[in-house]
Amino acid sequence: MEEFVNRNKIFIIEDESIIARDLESVLSGYDYNVSGIFANAEDAISKITENNPDLVLMDITLRGNIDGIEAAKRIKKEYSLPVIFLTAFDDDATLKKMKDINHDGYLVKPFEEEKLSYFVQNALSKNKNGINEKDKRIKYLENRLNEAVKELEQFSYIASHDLQEPLRMIASYVQLLQKRYGGKLDPEADEFINFAVDGSKRMKNIINDLLTYSNISVNTNFETVDLNIIAAETINTLKTNKPGSKISVKYSELPAIFCNKAQMQMLFYNLIDNAAKFNNNIPEISIDYSKDGNTQIFSVKDNGIGIDENYSGTIFEIFRTLNNRKEYPGTGAGLAICRKIAENHGGNIWFTSSPGVGSTFYFSIPVNQDFR
Amino acid sequence: MAEILLIEDNPGDILLTLEAFKECGQKHNISSVKDGVEALKYLQKENTYSNSVTPDIILLDLNLPKKDGRQVLEEIKKDEKLKKIPVIILSTSKNENDIIKSYELNANCYIAKPVELEHFINIISEIEKFWFNTVKLPVIS
């Protein structure tokens, strides 16, 4: 069985069926697996992805919409497969046509068995090296990507740290100005100072959020966590942070999952907080859970203002806000942080909503996290 | 009146700390030095610092020119005479490694400087209450 799997697969594109059969029997004799015989190039190309052949043996003059040269070009370019031509002539005109293509040999009909076998063997081993080169290239790009991601994380971490220092000076001194000289200069001066104080506070929030955001994938402590406890704690924290608010949060029996606890707390907090914040009613929030195969799906449903689903693409981008900052304060980092947490757990985040009625945010976490 | 040594390179931070003490309404003798080398000279009463007064507490920033705060802390805590003086780390960094390292070097406490002025004034007021009212400080001869 294993031997069969390891046999190289060959496509033959030849409109003369007798020749095609002849080729097949010779190749089978050399223990190759002729996995497809086609009279025209389109049919063959359409089967490449599905059949995954190792080599294409083809006539240079073919009936159909694409001739042999054109087909070979596509097969080489799009699928990087070795191509051996079969031709009835080896006159200058034919050779010139073939020259454009980096083919892996040509056989003049009637072909010699040994020459056929030699060309096929040669082309296959050459392509194997090609695959090794490709693997190396992929490995190289993967390393580069990992480095770039790390660099970017480090960059935003350092940037937000270093930004805090001068910001602290600006914020502290405008606040000191306000404290000492507020109401003592003139109304215009007070207004200027207020804008400066407000700006520095917003800047502080943005930098903190950026720091939180850039820290998410750095954090890798995963453990089994009972989400019922997380939900209960989050609701408590939220009620402590918003004293006097009449938030009702219900949650069904939640599972224990393999996750980063601090991140999961943040994810729950942000979603519940949003559900309460973007809400003009007395917030009624329900958290539910379902399982679909390997995927655990959680939902946070509210009776809030809702979101125009046209914004489904942008709402998870960092520092995007849809609403008036005065009415609904915030930097617009919350959902971006949520998305990063879900993705960091191999999952996803999305929502459904009807404006004026409410929204439901869903996030998925796969049970099996072997990819980690 | 307590003697405080503030080791801090940023003039904005020095003034802010003085202002925060002022806001708390407490008068102390606060001296400041702007780098690690100067700090140690001050504490050892070397050169121009022969008349310096040994402080009751030290407020130390971690990122300092010439000799950084960790090194200053290490040298203070290795010195038989100086090691009794409480050292309060006042740093912008909330980095876990900075915090652990400071305690490993026997810092007496670690405080991250907040962005908001009100928070900072509160912290200075806490320092003032705790280190000068609650705590009994050693008498350093």
Short mmCIF file of C-alpha atoms in Angstrom, two decimals:
data_model
loop_
_atom_site.label_atom_id
_atom_site.label_comp_id
_atom_site.label_asym_id
_atom_site.label_seq_id
_atom_site.Cartn_x
_atom_site.Cartn_y
_atom_site.Cartn_z
CA MET A 1 0.00 0.00 0.00
CA GLU A 2 2.73 2.38 1.00
CA GLU A 3 4.64 1.59 -2.18
CA PHE A 4 1.60 2.56 -4.17
CA VAL A 5 1.27 5.87 -2.38
CA ASN A 6 4.89 6.66 -3.05
CA ARG A 7 4.67 5.96 -6.77
CA ASN A 8 5.07 9.10 -8.83
CA LYS A 9 1.91 10.25 -10.56
CA ILE A 10 2.05 11.30 -14.20
CA PHE A 11 -0.47 13.12 -16.37
CA ILE A 12 -0.48 12.44 -20.08
CA ILE A 13 -1.94 15.02 -22.43
CA GLU A 14 -2.10 13.51 -25.88
CA ASP A 15 -4.96 13.65 -28.36
CA GLU A 16 -3.92 10.52 -30.20
CA SER A 17 -5.30 7.83 -27.94
CA ILE A 18 -3.13 5.04 -29.31
CA ILE A 19 0.03 6.93 -28.41
CA ALA A 20 -1.43 7.81 -25.03
CA ARG A 21 -2.15 4.15 -24.24
CA ASP A 22 1.29 3.18 -25.44
CA LEU A 23 2.91 5.75 -23.13
CA GLU A 24 0.79 4.55 -20.23
CA SER A 25 1.83 0.93 -20.64
CA VAL A 26 5.51 1.83 -20.91
CA LEU A 27 5.38 4.10 -17.84
CA SER A 28 3.46 1.51 -15.82
CA GLY A 29 6.19 -0.95 -16.71
CA TYR A 30 8.67 1.41 -15.05
CA ASP A 31 6.38 1.49 -12.00
CA TYR A 32 4.96 4.98 -12.54
CA ASN A 33 1.32 5.69 -11.87
CA VAL A 34 -0.38 7.30 -14.85
CA SER A 35 -3.10 9.05 -12.94
CA GLY A 36 -4.76 10.83 -15.82
CA ILE A 37 -4.92 10.77 -19.61
CA PHE A 38 -6.38 13.82 -21.33
CA ALA A 39 -7.04 14.72 -24.93
CA ASN A 40 -6.90 18.46 -24.27
CA ALA A 41 -4.98 20.76 -21.94
CA GLU A 42 -7.95 22.44 -20.22
CA ASP A 43 -9.22 19.16 -18.83
CA ALA A 44 -5.77 18.25 -17.56
CA ILE A 45 -5.14 21.61 -15.91
CA SER A 46 -8.53 21.53 -14.21
CA LYS A 47 -7.58 18.22 -12.56
CA ILE A 48 -4.09 19.19 -11.33
CA THR A 49 -5.11 20.52 -7.93
CA GLU A 50 -7.35 17.56 -7.22
CA ASN A 51 -5.02 14.83 -8.49
CA ASN A 52 -1.71 16.41 -7.62
CA PRO A 53 0.51 14.77 -10.27
CA ASP A 54 4.32 14.90 -10.07
CA LEU A 55 4.95 15.34 -13.79
CA VAL A 56 3.16 16.16 -17.06
CA LEU A 57 3.95 14.46 -20.30
CA MET A 58 2.34 16.32 -23.18
CA ASP A 59 2.00 16.68 -26.89
CA ILE A 60 3.10 20.03 -28.18
CA THR A 61 0.26 20.36 -30.70
CA LEU A 62 -3.09 19.92 -29.11
CA ARG A 63 -6.67 20.43 -30.11
CA GLY A 64 -8.79 22.57 -27.83
CA ASN A 65 -8.58 26.18 -26.73
CA ILE A 66 -5.04 26.12 -25.42
CA ASP A 67 -2.22 24.65 -27.39
CA GLY A 68 0.63 22.67 -25.84
CA ILE A 69 3.01 25.61 -25.47
CA GLU A 70 0.46 27.79 -23.73
CA ALA A 71 -0.63 24.91 -21.47
CA ALA A 72 2.97 24.08 -20.55
CA LYS A 73 3.61 27.71 -19.63
CA ARG A 74 0.66 27.65 -17.24
CA ILE A 75 1.54 24.29 -15.74
CA LYS A 76 5.09 25.45 -15.04
CA LYS A 77 4.11 28.84 -13.72
CA GLU A 78 1.06 28.01 -11.67
CA TYR A 79 1.86 24.50 -10.48
CA SER A 80 5.68 24.30 -10.78
CA LEU A 81 5.43 20.85 -12.30
CA PRO A 82 8.03 19.35 -14.64
CA VAL A 83 6.85 19.11 -18.25
CA ILE A 84 8.18 16.77 -20.93
CA PHE A 85 7.08 17.44 -24.49
CA LEU A 86 6.15 14.93 -27.12
CA THR A 87 6.49 16.11 -30.68
CA ALA A 88 6.19 14.65 -34.13
CA PHE A 89 8.78 17.03 -35.49
CA ASP A 90 12.07 18.43 -34.31
CA ASP A 91 12.38 21.07 -37.03
CA ASP A 92 13.62 24.57 -36.25
CA ALA A 93 10.14 26.06 -35.97
CA THR A 94 9.10 23.55 -33.29
CA LEU A 95 12.36 23.85 -31.38
CA LYS A 96 12.02 27.61 -31.43
CA LYS A 97 8.52 27.39 -30.01
CA MET A 98 9.70 25.14 -27.17
CA LYS A 99 12.65 27.36 -26.38
CA ASP A 100 10.45 29.86 -24.54
CA ILE A 101 9.57 27.26 -22.00
CA ASN A 102 11.90 25.89 -19.42
CA HIS A 103 10.78 22.36 -20.26
CA ASP A 104 12.32 19.23 -18.84
CA GLY A 105 13.08 17.49 -22.10
CA TYR A 106 11.34 16.54 -25.35
CA LEU A 107 10.81 13.27 -27.10
CA VAL A 108 10.34 12.91 -30.81
CA LYS A 109 7.69 10.44 -31.82
CA PRO A 110 8.00 7.54 -32.18
CA PHE A 111 9.68 7.65 -28.80
CA GLU A 112 12.27 5.26 -27.45
CA GLU A 113 11.26 3.58 -24.21
CA GLU A 114 14.60 4.03 -22.50
CA LYS A 115 14.84 7.67 -23.43
CA LEU A 116 11.33 8.22 -22.05
CA SER A 117 12.21 6.54 -18.78
CA TYR A 118 15.45 8.50 -18.50
CA PHE A 119 13.75 11.86 -19.09
CA VAL A 120 10.98 11.12 -16.63
CA GLN A 121 13.36 9.98 -13.91
CA ASN A 122 15.59 12.98 -14.49
CA ALA A 123 12.78 15.50 -14.43
CA LEU A 124 11.31 14.03 -11.25
CA SER A 125 14.57 14.13 -9.32
CA LYS A 126 15.21 17.70 -10.51
CA ASN A 127 11.80 18.71 -9.26
CA LYS A 128 12.42 17.05 -5.91
CA ASN A 129 15.38 19.40 -5.44
CA GLY A 130 13.09 22.20 -6.47
CA ILE A 131 10.71 21.23 -3.69
CA ASN A 132 13.57 21.25 -1.21
CA GLU A 133 14.45 24.75 -2.36
CA LYS A 134 10.83 25.77 -1.92
CA ASP A 135 10.75 24.28 1.59
CA LYS A 136 13.86 26.27 2.48
CA ARG A 137 12.30 29.41 1.09
CA ILE A 138 9.09 28.84 3.08
CA LYS A 139 11.12 28.17 6.22
CA TYR A 140 13.08 31.37 5.61
CA LEU A 141 9.92 33.43 5.10
CA GLU A 142 8.37 31.87 8.18
CA ASN A 143 11.38 32.89 10.25
CA ARG A 144 11.27 36.39 8.80
CA LEU A 145 7.58 36.64 9.63
CA ASN A 146 8.15 35.50 13.20
CA GLU A 147 10.93 38.03 13.60
CA ALA A 148 8.79 40.80 12.16
CA VAL A 149 5.92 39.98 14.51
CA LYS A 150 8.26 39.94 17.49
CA GLU A 151 9.87 43.20 16.40
CA LEU A 152 6.49 44.84 16.00
CA GLU A 153 5.35 43.72 19.43
CA GLN A 154 8.56 44.97 20.95
CA PHE A 155 8.23 48.21 19.05
CA SER A 156 4.75 49.02 20.29
CA TYR A 157 5.71 47.98 23.81
CA ILE A 158 8.79 50.21 23.87
CA ALA A 159 7.00 53.04 22.06
CA SER A 160 4.20 53.11 24.56
CA HIS A 161 6.63 52.89 27.48
CA ASP A 162 8.82 55.69 26.21
CA LEU A 163 5.82 57.81 25.32
CA GLN A 164 4.58 57.62 28.89
CA GLU A 165 7.54 59.54 30.26
CA PRO A 166 7.00 62.84 28.39
CA LEU A 167 3.25 62.37 28.61
CA ARG A 168 3.47 62.21 32.38
CA MET A 169 5.26 65.56 32.35
CA ILE A 170 2.65 67.18 30.11
CA ALA A 171 -0.30 65.69 31.97
CA SER A 172 1.07 66.44 35.43
CA TYR A 173 2.01 70.02 34.69
CA VAL A 174 -1.23 70.98 32.92
CA GLN A 175 -3.07 69.42 35.82
CA LEU A 176 -0.92 71.37 38.24
CA LEU A 177 -1.68 74.52 36.24
CA GLN A 178 -5.37 73.74 36.47
CA LYS A 179 -5.14 73.05 40.19
CA ARG A 180 -3.16 76.17 41.07
CA TYR A 181 -4.40 78.67 38.50
CA GLY A 182 -7.81 77.34 37.46
CA GLY A 183 -10.33 80.20 37.68
CA LYS A 184 -7.57 82.69 38.48
CA LEU A 185 -6.52 83.65 34.96
CA ASP A 186 -9.40 84.33 32.57
CA PRO A 187 -12.15 82.12 31.08
CA GLU A 188 -10.19 81.62 27.88
CA ALA A 189 -7.13 80.39 29.79
CA ASP A 190 -9.35 77.96 31.69
CA GLU A 191 -10.73 76.64 28.43
CA PHE A 192 -7.24 76.15 27.00
CA ILE A 193 -6.11 74.35 30.12
CA ASN A 194 -9.22 72.12 30.09
CA PHE A 195 -8.53 71.04 26.52
CA ALA A 196 -4.91 70.27 27.40
CA VAL A 197 -5.95 68.26 30.47
CA ASP A 198 -8.59 66.38 28.49
CA GLY A 199 -6.14 65.65 25.66
CA SER A 200 -3.49 64.34 28.00
CA LYS A 201 -6.02 62.05 29.70
CA ARG A 202 -7.11 60.64 26.36
CA MET A 203 -3.49 60.16 25.38
CA LYS A 204 -2.89 58.27 28.60
CA ASN A 205 -5.81 55.94 27.86
CA ILE A 206 -4.61 55.34 24.31
CA ILE A 207 -1.10 54.50 25.45
CA ASN A 208 -2.40 52.17 28.15
CA ASP A 209 -4.62 50.40 25.63
CA LEU A 210 -1.78 50.15 23.15
CA LEU A 211 0.34 48.62 25.87
CA THR A 212 -2.39 46.12 26.74
CA TYR A 213 -2.90 45.31 23.07
CA SER A 214 0.77 44.77 22.32
CA ASN A 215 1.16 42.65 25.44
CA ILE A 216 -1.49 40.10 24.50
CA SER A 217 0.50 37.72 22.38
CA VAL A 218 3.57 38.10 24.56
CA ASN A 219 1.60 36.46 27.31
CA THR A 220 1.62 32.68 26.99
CA ASN A 221 0.55 31.29 30.36
CA PHE A 222 -2.14 28.80 29.50
CA GLU A 223 -4.04 26.76 32.05
CA THR A 224 -7.42 25.16 32.54
CA VAL A 225 -9.81 27.82 33.80
CA ASP A 226 -13.43 27.50 34.94
CA LEU A 227 -15.27 30.17 32.98
CA ASN A 228 -18.16 30.22 35.48
CA ILE A 229 -15.71 31.71 37.96
CA ILE A 230 -14.38 34.15 35.37
CA ALA A 231 -17.91 35.28 34.53
CA ALA A 232 -18.86 35.72 38.19
CA GLU A 233 -15.66 37.65 38.97
CA THR A 234 -16.04 39.85 35.91
CA ILE A 235 -19.62 40.75 36.79
CA ASN A 236 -18.51 41.60 40.33
CA THR A 237 -15.65 43.79 39.14
CA LEU A 238 -17.94 45.54 36.71
CA LYS A 239 -20.52 46.27 39.39
CA THR A 240 -17.80 47.58 41.71
CA ASN A 241 -16.46 49.82 38.93
CA LYS A 242 -19.93 51.17 38.16
CA PRO A 243 -21.56 51.63 41.53
CA GLY A 244 -25.28 52.27 41.37
CA SER A 245 -25.72 50.85 37.89
CA LYS A 246 -28.55 48.37 37.43
CA ILE A 247 -26.86 45.82 35.23
CA SER A 248 -28.36 42.37 35.07
CA VAL A 249 -26.08 39.67 33.74
CA LYS A 250 -27.22 36.05 33.41
CA TYR A 251 -25.02 33.22 32.31
CA SER A 252 -25.71 29.61 31.51
CA GLU A 253 -23.43 26.79 32.69
CA LEU A 254 -20.02 27.52 31.16
CA PRO A 255 -17.22 25.02 30.59
CA ALA A 256 -13.67 24.99 31.90
CA ILE A 257 -11.32 25.73 29.03
CA PHE A 258 -7.60 25.78 28.34
CA CYS A 259 -6.74 29.47 28.13
CA ASN A 260 -4.80 32.40 29.47
CA LYS A 261 -6.78 33.45 32.53
CA ALA A 262 -5.93 37.17 32.53
CA GLN A 263 -6.78 37.41 28.83
CA MET A 264 -10.05 35.56 29.29
CA GLN A 265 -10.97 37.96 32.10
CA MET A 266 -10.19 40.87 29.80
CA LEU A 267 -12.26 39.37 26.97
CA PHE A 268 -15.28 38.82 29.21
CA TYR A 269 -14.88 42.22 30.83
CA ASN A 270 -14.68 44.12 27.55
CA LEU A 271 -17.68 42.37 26.02
CA ILE A 272 -19.88 42.74 29.10
CA ASP A 273 -18.71 46.30 29.64
CA ASN A 274 -19.56 47.18 26.02
CA ALA A 275 -22.95 45.51 26.36
CA ALA A 276 -23.70 47.74 29.36
CA LYS A 277 -22.05 50.87 27.98
CA PHE A 278 -23.64 51.03 24.54
CA ASN A 279 -27.06 50.73 26.06
CA ASN A 280 -29.81 53.24 26.71
CA ASN A 281 -32.03 50.73 28.52
CA ILE A 282 -31.44 49.03 31.83
CA PRO A 283 -28.77 46.62 30.59
CA GLU A 284 -29.91 43.00 30.35
CA ILE A 285 -27.02 40.82 29.34
CA SER A 286 -26.90 37.08 28.83
CA ILE A 287 -23.86 34.90 28.32
CA ASP A 288 -24.36 31.58 26.57
CA TYR A 289 -22.31 28.66 25.45
CA SER A 290 -22.58 26.03 22.75
CA LYS A 291 -20.25 23.48 21.28
CA ASP A 292 -19.91 22.60 17.63
CA GLY A 293 -17.51 19.70 17.15
CA ASN A 294 -14.06 20.94 18.15
CA THR A 295 -15.28 24.53 18.55
CA GLN A 296 -16.61 26.11 21.72
CA ILE A 297 -18.75 29.14 20.97
CA PHE A 298 -19.55 31.79 23.57
CA SER A 299 -22.00 34.63 23.15
CA VAL A 300 -22.71 37.86 24.98
CA LYS A 301 -26.16 39.23 24.16
CA ASP A 302 -27.43 42.68 25.09
CA ASN A 303 -30.44 44.96 24.68
CA GLY A 304 -28.28 47.93 23.70
CA ILE A 305 -28.19 50.46 20.89
CA GLY A 306 -26.97 47.91 18.34
CA ILE A 307 -24.49 48.26 15.52
CA ASP A 308 -25.04 48.85 11.85
CA GLU A 309 -23.76 45.59 10.34
CA ASN A 310 -22.08 47.63 7.61
CA TYR A 311 -19.39 48.28 10.18
CA SER A 312 -18.74 44.59 10.79
CA GLY A 313 -15.38 44.89 9.04
CA THR A 314 -14.00 47.90 10.89
CA ILE A 315 -15.39 47.49 14.38
CA PHE A 316 -12.61 45.13 15.45
CA GLU A 317 -9.83 47.45 14.26
CA ILE A 318 -7.86 49.22 16.96
CA PHE A 319 -8.89 52.80 17.86
CA ARG A 320 -12.05 52.65 15.73
CA THR A 321 -15.09 54.21 17.30
CA LEU A 322 -18.54 54.44 15.78
CA ASN A 323 -20.20 56.69 18.32
CA ASN A 324 -19.84 60.15 19.73
CA ARG A 325 -16.99 60.26 22.22
CA LYS A 326 -18.91 62.47 24.60
CA GLU A 327 -21.85 60.10 24.85
CA TYR A 328 -19.84 56.89 24.77
CA PRO A 329 -16.30 57.58 25.95
CA GLY A 330 -13.50 55.21 25.05
CA THR A 331 -10.44 54.82 22.86
CA GLY A 332 -11.89 52.16 20.60
CA ALA A 333 -9.36 49.53 21.58
CA GLY A 334 -11.68 47.17 23.46
CA LEU A 335 -12.91 45.05 20.57
CA ALA A 336 -9.47 45.00 18.94
CA ILE A 337 -8.14 43.61 22.20
CA CYS A 338 -10.99 41.07 22.24
CA ARG A 339 -10.19 39.96 18.73
CA LYS A 340 -6.50 39.59 19.50
CA ILE A 341 -7.32 37.48 22.56
CA ALA A 342 -9.71 35.24 20.61
CA GLU A 343 -7.13 34.81 17.85
CA ASN A 344 -4.40 34.18 20.37
CA HIS A 345 -6.51 31.22 21.52
CA GLY A 346 -6.89 29.96 17.95
CA GLY A 347 -10.43 31.30 17.75
CA ASN A 348 -12.44 34.04 16.19
CA ILE A 349 -14.84 36.87 17.06
CA TRP A 350 -17.94 38.21 15.29
CA PHE A 351 -21.33 39.74 15.97
CA THR A 352 -24.91 39.98 14.86
CA SER A 353 -27.01 43.04 15.59
CA SER A 354 -30.22 44.89 14.96
CA PRO A 355 -29.88 48.61 15.65
CA GLY A 356 -32.16 49.72 18.43
CA VAL A 357 -32.79 46.18 19.63
CA GLY A 358 -29.41 44.83 20.65
CA SER A 359 -26.27 43.00 19.65
CA THR A 360 -24.82 39.57 20.24
CA PHE A 361 -21.07 39.12 20.22
CA TYR A 362 -19.72 35.64 19.64
CA PHE A 363 -16.27 34.27 20.12
CA SER A 364 -14.98 30.80 19.44
CA ILE A 365 -12.20 28.86 21.12
CA PRO A 366 -11.17 25.48 19.74
CA VAL A 367 -11.11 22.61 22.26
CA ASN A 368 -8.02 21.17 20.72
CA GLN A 369 -5.15 23.65 20.78
CA ASP A 370 -2.39 21.38 19.53
CA PHE A 371 -1.19 24.15 17.23
CA ARG A 372 0.27 25.91 20.24
CA MET B 1 11.87 68.10 59.73
CA ALA B 2 12.89 65.03 57.77
CA GLU B 3 15.80 64.87 55.38
CA ILE B 4 14.99 63.43 51.96
CA LEU B 5 17.42 62.71 49.14
CA LEU B 6 15.83 62.62 45.72
CA ILE B 7 17.95 60.92 43.07
CA GLU B 8 16.36 61.88 39.77
CA ASP B 9 17.76 63.16 36.49
CA ASN B 10 14.69 64.82 35.02
CA PRO B 11 14.27 68.42 36.30
CA GLY B 12 10.55 68.17 35.53
CA ASP B 13 10.27 65.22 37.88
CA ILE B 14 12.33 66.91 40.59
CA LEU B 15 10.11 69.97 40.55
CA LEU B 16 6.98 67.84 40.37
CA THR B 17 8.05 65.87 43.45
CA LEU B 18 8.76 69.11 45.32
CA GLU B 19 5.39 70.49 44.25
CA ALA B 20 3.63 67.30 45.33
CA PHE B 21 5.22 67.53 48.80
CA LYS B 22 4.12 71.16 48.86
CA GLU B 23 0.56 70.13 47.94
CA CYS B 24 0.59 67.73 50.91
CA GLY B 25 1.40 70.67 53.11
CA GLN B 26 4.47 69.11 54.68
CA LYS B 27 7.83 70.80 54.84
CA HIS B 28 10.93 68.65 54.53
CA ASN B 29 14.49 69.27 53.55
CA ILE B 30 14.61 67.78 50.10
CA SER B 31 17.96 67.65 48.31
CA SER B 32 18.32 66.33 44.81
CA VAL B 33 21.13 64.89 42.73
CA LYS B 34 20.89 64.17 39.03
CA ASP B 35 22.95 61.06 38.42
CA GLY B 36 24.16 57.91 40.13
CA VAL B 37 27.75 59.00 40.56
CA GLU B 38 26.71 62.28 42.21
CA ALA B 39 24.27 60.36 44.42
CA LEU B 40 26.99 58.13 45.84
CA LYS B 41 29.33 61.09 46.32
CA TYR B 42 26.55 62.86 48.19
CA LEU B 43 25.92 59.87 50.44
CA GLN B 44 29.63 59.29 51.06
CA LYS B 45 30.10 63.03 51.67
CA GLU B 46 32.86 63.22 49.09
CA ASN B 47 34.31 66.32 47.44
CA THR B 48 31.81 69.17 47.31
CA TYR B 49 29.38 67.14 49.41
CA SER B 50 31.45 67.14 52.59
CA ASN B 51 28.70 69.07 54.36
CA SER B 52 25.79 66.99 53.08
CA VAL B 53 23.32 65.65 55.63
CA THR B 54 22.69 61.90 55.69
CA PRO B 55 19.06 61.52 54.54
CA ASP B 56 16.28 59.78 56.50
CA ILE B 57 14.92 58.28 53.31
CA ILE B 58 16.04 58.10 49.71
CA LEU B 59 13.73 58.44 46.68
CA LEU B 60 15.47 56.73 43.79
CA ASP B 61 14.66 56.71 40.08
CA LEU B 62 15.87 53.64 38.18
CA ASN B 63 16.95 55.16 34.91
CA LEU B 64 19.81 57.49 35.66
CA PRO B 65 22.79 58.68 33.66
CA LYS B 66 26.37 57.57 34.45
CA LYS B 67 25.47 55.01 37.10
CA ASP B 68 21.94 53.71 36.88
CA GLY B 69 19.51 53.37 39.77
CA ARG B 70 19.97 49.62 40.22
CA GLN B 71 23.70 50.05 40.67
CA VAL B 72 23.20 52.92 43.08
CA LEU B 73 20.77 50.76 45.05
CA GLU B 74 23.22 47.86 45.11
CA GLU B 75 26.04 50.05 46.39
CA ILE B 76 23.88 51.66 49.05
CA LYS B 77 22.72 48.26 50.31
CA LYS B 78 26.30 46.93 50.40
CA ASP B 79 27.50 49.83 52.49
CA GLU B 80 27.41 49.05 56.21
CA LYS B 81 26.38 52.56 57.13
CA LEU B 82 24.06 53.47 54.25
CA LYS B 83 22.14 50.20 54.04
CA LYS B 84 19.91 51.17 56.97
CA ILE B 85 18.43 54.10 55.06
CA PRO B 86 15.09 53.16 53.50
CA VAL B 87 15.25 53.39 49.70
CA ILE B 88 11.97 54.00 47.87
CA ILE B 89 12.12 53.26 44.17
CA LEU B 90 10.10 55.80 42.17
CA SER B 91 10.04 54.70 38.56
CA THR B 92 7.80 55.06 35.51
CA SER B 93 8.39 51.39 34.77
CA LYS B 94 5.74 48.82 35.65
CA ASN B 95 7.94 46.12 34.19
CA GLU B 96 7.93 42.97 36.32
CA ASN B 97 11.66 42.44 35.94
CA ASP B 98 12.40 45.95 37.16
CA ILE B 99 10.24 45.35 40.20
CA ILE B 100 11.72 41.95 41.07
CA LYS B 101 15.26 43.15 40.48
CA SER B 102 14.73 46.13 42.79
CA TYR B 103 13.49 43.97 45.65
CA GLU B 104 16.30 41.50 45.06
CA LEU B 105 18.65 44.40 45.55
CA ASN B 106 16.85 45.13 48.85
CA ALA B 107 14.81 48.13 47.85
CA ASN B 108 12.46 49.00 50.73
CA CYS B 109 9.55 49.57 48.40
CA TYR B 110 8.78 50.06 44.76
CA ILE B 111 6.36 52.68 43.46
CA ALA B 112 5.37 53.18 39.84
CA LYS B 113 4.87 56.84 39.04
CA PRO B 114 1.33 57.47 37.78
CA VAL B 115 0.44 59.74 34.87
CA GLU B 116 -2.25 61.63 36.75
CA LEU B 117 -1.16 64.45 39.04
CA GLU B 118 -3.80 63.67 41.67
CA HIS B 119 -2.56 60.08 41.93
CA PHE B 120 1.00 61.28 42.28
CA ILE B 121 0.08 63.72 45.03
CA ASN B 122 -1.74 60.88 46.80
CA ILE B 123 1.33 58.68 46.54
CA ILE B 124 3.60 61.38 47.94
CA SER B 125 1.12 61.90 50.73
CA GLU B 126 1.15 58.14 51.46
CA ILE B 127 4.95 58.12 51.51
CA GLU B 128 4.89 61.04 53.87
CA LYS B 129 2.32 59.45 56.19
CA PHE B 130 3.89 56.02 56.22
CA TRP B 131 7.61 56.77 56.37
CA PHE B 132 7.45 59.80 58.65
CA ASN B 133 4.48 59.02 60.89
CA THR B 134 3.85 55.30 61.00
CA VAL B 135 7.37 53.98 60.70
CA LYS B 136 10.12 54.28 63.29
CA LEU B 137 13.25 55.11 61.38
CA PRO B 138 16.71 54.09 62.54
CA VAL B 139 18.91 56.76 64.01
CA ILE B 140 21.92 57.05 61.78
CA SER B 141 24.94 58.52 63.46
#
